[in-house]
Coordinates of C-alpha atoms in Angstrom, one line a residue:
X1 CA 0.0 0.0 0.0
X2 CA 1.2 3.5 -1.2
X3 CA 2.1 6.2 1.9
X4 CA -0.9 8.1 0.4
X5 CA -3.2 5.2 1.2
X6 CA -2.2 4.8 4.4
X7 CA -2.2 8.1 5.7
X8 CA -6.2 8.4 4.6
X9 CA -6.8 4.8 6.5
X10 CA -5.0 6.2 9.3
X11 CA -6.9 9.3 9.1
X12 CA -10.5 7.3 8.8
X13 CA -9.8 5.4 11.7
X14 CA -8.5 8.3 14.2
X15 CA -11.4 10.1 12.6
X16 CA -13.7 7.1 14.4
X17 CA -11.6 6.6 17.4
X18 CA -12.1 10.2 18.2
X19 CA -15.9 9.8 17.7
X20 CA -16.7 7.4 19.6
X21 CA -15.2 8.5 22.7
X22 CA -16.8 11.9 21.9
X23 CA -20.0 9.7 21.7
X24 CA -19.1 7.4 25.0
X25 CA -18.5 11.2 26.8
X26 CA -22.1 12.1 26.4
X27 CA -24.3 12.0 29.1
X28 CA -27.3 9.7 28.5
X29 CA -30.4 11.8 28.3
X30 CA -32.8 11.1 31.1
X31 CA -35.9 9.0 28.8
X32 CA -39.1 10.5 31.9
X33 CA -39.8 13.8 32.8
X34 CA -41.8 14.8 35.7
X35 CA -45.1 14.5 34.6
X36 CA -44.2 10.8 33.4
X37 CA -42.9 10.1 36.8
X38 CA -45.9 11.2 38.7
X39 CA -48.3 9.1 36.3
X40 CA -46.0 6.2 37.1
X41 CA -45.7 6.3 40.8
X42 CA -49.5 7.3 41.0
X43 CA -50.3 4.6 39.1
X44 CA -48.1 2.4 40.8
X45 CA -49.1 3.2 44.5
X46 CA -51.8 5.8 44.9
X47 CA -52.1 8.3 47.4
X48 CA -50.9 11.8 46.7
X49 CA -47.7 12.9 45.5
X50 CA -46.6 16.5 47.5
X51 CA -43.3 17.1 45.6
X52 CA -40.8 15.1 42.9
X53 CA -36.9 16.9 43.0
X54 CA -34.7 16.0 40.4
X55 CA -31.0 15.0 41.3
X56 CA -27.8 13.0 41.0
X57 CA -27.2 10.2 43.3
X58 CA -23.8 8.7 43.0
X59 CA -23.8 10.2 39.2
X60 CA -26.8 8.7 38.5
X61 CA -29.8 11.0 37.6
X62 CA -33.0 10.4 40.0
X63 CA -36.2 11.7 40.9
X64 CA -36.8 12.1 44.3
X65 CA -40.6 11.5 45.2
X66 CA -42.3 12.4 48.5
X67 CA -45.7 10.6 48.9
X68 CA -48.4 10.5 50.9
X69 CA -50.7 7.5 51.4
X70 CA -53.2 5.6 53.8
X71 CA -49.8 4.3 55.3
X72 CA -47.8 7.2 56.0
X73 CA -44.9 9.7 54.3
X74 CA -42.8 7.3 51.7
X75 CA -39.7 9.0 50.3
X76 CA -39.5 7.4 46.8
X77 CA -36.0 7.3 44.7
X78 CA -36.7 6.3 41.0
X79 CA -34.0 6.1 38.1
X80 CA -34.8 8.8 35.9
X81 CA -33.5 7.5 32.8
X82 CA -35.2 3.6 33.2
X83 CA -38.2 4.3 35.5
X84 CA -36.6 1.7 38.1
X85 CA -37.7 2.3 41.8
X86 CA -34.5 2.4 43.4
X87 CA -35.8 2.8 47.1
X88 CA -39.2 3.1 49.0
X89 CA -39.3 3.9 52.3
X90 CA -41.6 5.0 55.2
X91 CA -40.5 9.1 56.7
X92 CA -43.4 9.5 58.9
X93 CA -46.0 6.5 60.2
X94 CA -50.0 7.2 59.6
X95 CA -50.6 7.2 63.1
X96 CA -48.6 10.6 63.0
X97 CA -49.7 12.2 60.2
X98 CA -53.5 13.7 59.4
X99 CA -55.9 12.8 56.6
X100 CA -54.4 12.3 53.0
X101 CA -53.3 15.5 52.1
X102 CA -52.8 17.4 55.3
X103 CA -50.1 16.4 57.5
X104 CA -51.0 18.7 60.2
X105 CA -54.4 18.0 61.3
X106 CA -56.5 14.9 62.1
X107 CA -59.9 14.6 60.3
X108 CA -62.6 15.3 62.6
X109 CA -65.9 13.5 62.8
X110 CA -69.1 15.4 61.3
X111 CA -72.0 16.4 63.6
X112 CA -74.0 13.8 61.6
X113 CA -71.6 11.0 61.7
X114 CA -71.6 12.0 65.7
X115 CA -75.2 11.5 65.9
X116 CA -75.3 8.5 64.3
X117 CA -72.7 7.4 66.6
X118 CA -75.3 8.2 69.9
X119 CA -78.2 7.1 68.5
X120 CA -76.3 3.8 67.6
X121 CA -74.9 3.4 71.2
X122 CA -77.9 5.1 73.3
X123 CA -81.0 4.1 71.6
X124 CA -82.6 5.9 68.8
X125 CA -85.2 7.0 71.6
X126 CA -83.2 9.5 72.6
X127 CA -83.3 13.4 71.9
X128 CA -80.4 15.0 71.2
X129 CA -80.8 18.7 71.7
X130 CA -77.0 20.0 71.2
X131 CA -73.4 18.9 69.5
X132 CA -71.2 21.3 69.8
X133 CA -67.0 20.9 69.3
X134 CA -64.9 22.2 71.4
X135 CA -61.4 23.0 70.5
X136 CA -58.0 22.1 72.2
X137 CA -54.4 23.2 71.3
X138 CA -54.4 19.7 69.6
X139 CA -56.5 18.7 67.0
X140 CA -56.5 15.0 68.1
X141 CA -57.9 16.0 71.5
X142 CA -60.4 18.1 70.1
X143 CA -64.0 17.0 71.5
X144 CA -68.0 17.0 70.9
X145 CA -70.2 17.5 73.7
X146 CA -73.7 16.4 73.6
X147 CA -76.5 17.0 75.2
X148 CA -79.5 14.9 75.0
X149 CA -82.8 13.8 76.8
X150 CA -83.5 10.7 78.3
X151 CA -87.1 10.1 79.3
X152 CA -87.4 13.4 81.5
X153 CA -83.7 13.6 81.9
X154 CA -80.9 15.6 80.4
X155 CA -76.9 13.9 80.0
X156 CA -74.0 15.2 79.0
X157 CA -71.3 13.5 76.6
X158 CA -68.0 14.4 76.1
X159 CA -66.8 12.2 72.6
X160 CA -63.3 12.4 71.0
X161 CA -63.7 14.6 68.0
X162 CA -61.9 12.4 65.8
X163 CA -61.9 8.7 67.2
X164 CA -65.7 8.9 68.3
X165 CA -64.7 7.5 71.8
X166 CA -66.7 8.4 74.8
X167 CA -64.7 10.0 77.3
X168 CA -67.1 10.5 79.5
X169 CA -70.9 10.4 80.2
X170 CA -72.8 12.2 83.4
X171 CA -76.6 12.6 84.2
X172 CA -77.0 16.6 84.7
X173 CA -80.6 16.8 85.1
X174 CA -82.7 14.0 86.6
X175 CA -86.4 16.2 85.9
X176 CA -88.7 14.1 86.9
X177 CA -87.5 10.3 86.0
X178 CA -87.3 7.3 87.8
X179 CA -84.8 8.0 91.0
X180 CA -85.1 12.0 90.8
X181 CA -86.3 12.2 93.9
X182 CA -84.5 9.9 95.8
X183 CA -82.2 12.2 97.1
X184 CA -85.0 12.9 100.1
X185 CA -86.4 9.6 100.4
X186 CA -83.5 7.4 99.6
X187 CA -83.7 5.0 102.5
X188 CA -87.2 4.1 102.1
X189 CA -87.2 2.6 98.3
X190 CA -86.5 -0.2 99.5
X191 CA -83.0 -2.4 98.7
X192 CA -80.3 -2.3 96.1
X193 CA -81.0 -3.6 93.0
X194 CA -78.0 -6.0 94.1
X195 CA -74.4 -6.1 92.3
X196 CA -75.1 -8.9 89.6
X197 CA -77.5 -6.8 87.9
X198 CA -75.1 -3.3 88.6
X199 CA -72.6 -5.3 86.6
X200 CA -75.0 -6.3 84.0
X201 CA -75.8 -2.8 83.7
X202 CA -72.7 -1.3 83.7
X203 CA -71.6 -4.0 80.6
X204 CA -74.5 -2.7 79.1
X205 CA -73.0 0.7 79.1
X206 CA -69.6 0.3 78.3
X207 CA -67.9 -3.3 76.8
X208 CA -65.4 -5.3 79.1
X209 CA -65.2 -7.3 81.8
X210 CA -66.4 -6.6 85.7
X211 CA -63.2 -6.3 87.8
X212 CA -65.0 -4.8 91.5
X213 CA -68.7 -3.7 92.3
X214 CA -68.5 -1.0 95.5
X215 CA -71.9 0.1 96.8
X216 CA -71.0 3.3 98.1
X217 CA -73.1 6.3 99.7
X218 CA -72.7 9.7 98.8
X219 CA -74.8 12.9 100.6
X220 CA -77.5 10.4 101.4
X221 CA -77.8 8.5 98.3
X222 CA -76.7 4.7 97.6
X223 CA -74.4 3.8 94.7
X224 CA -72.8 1.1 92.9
X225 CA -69.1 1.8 91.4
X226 CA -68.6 -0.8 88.8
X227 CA -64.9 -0.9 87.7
X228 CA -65.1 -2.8 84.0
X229 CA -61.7 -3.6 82.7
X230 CA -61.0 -3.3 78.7
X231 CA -57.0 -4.9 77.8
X232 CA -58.1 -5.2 74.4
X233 CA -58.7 -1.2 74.1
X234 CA -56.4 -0.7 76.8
X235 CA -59.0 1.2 79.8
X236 CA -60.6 1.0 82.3
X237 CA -64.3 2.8 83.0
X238 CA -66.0 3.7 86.1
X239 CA -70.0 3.1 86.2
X240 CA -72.1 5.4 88.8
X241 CA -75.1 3.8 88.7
X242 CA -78.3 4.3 91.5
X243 CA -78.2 1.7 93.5
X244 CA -82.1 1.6 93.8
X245 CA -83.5 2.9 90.5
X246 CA -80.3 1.1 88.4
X247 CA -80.4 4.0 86.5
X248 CA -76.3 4.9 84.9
X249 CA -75.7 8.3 86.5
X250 CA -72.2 9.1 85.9
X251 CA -69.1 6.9 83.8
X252 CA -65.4 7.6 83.8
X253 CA -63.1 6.3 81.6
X254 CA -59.2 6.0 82.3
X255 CA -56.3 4.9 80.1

């Protein structure tokens, strides 16, 4: 081969060598753009996504997904030039976060779903003339009281705004039902309605098992104290009930 000849091979091939290193130098393109990786994580998992950040993690191009869903905060890492979830994990548990979409208060029970939630435990007899809420510094111990009649009687209830637990039940009006009057005439009535059936009125009131029935006397009126014990829920409640009359005048609970 002539010198002319192989200086132009020469030249071809540094012209390729040079080339391809220019190509090899070339950062791959990332193939999904932001849009395309919230359509795939949604997709993928639900829940809502509150921000997607673009960076490099050890040279590699990511997408950096917070997301919020029925199980908590999940930080996602995905690949952003293959799509490939890198990592997943949990930032924040549900228990300490609020309703999908607000991570700073707890979703709080309507005055309908509340009623529902009286009439369902205290009969549908009963009249329930006010549900009001009643703020605290916390949202989660935000509360309901209600006040409602029963027969000629008026009770309070204090409900967790957000659980729909009872915290706590008292009779503030008697009127003229059963017992009312017994304040005077206490000691003629008769005897105690006897601590089997207290306890079977207390469970009637509040779910558990009977740990201590304590007749008790207080400004010249007989009382049982049923103590009902709740591991599964993790209480225990306190039922005041007239010991003549059986009527539930008063429950504490107590964690």
């Amino acid at each position: 081969m002539s010198k002319k000849y192989k200086w132009i091979a020469a030249g071809v091939v540094g012209i390729l060598v040079i080339g391809l290193g220019m190509f090899m130098m070339q950062p791959a393109e990332a193939s999904l753009d932001e849009e395309e990786v919230r359509e795939l994580i949604g997709s993928q998992f639900g829940g809502t996504i509150s921000s997607v950040n673009k960076t490099l993690a050890d040279g590699t191009s990511v997408f950096e997904i917070e997301l919020l869903s029925d199980g908590g905060i999940y930080l996602i890492i995905v690949d952003a030039a293959s799509g490939d979830i890198l990592s997943l994990e949990q930032s924040v548990a549900r228990e300490e976060v609020g309703s999908p979409g607000s991570t700073d208060e707890a979703e709080k029970l309507t005055v309908e779903e509340v009623k529902s939630l009286v009439k369902e435990e205290y009969g549908d007899e009963v009249v329930i003339s006010s549900i009001d809420l009643v703020s605290e510094a916390q949202s989660e111990d935000s509360s309901y009281e209600v006040m409602m009649q029963e027969g000629a009687g008026e009770s309070r209830l204090i409900i967790n705004a957000v659980t729909g637990e009872t915290i706590s039940y008292s009779l503030v009006d008697e009127g003229e039902h059963p017992g009312a009057s017994s304040n005077q005439n206490n000691e003629t009535k008769g005897e105690p309605i006897g601590e089997a059936e207290a306890a079977r009125i207390a469970l009637s009131k509040v779910t558990g098992e009977v740990d201590d029935v304590d007749l008790e006397e207080k400004d010249g009126r007989l009382y049982y104290e049923v103590e009902v014990e709740n591991d599964a829920e993790g209480y225990d409640a306190y039922v005041w009930i007239d010991a003549l009359t059986g009527e539930v005048v008063n429950i504490i609970w107590e964690d």
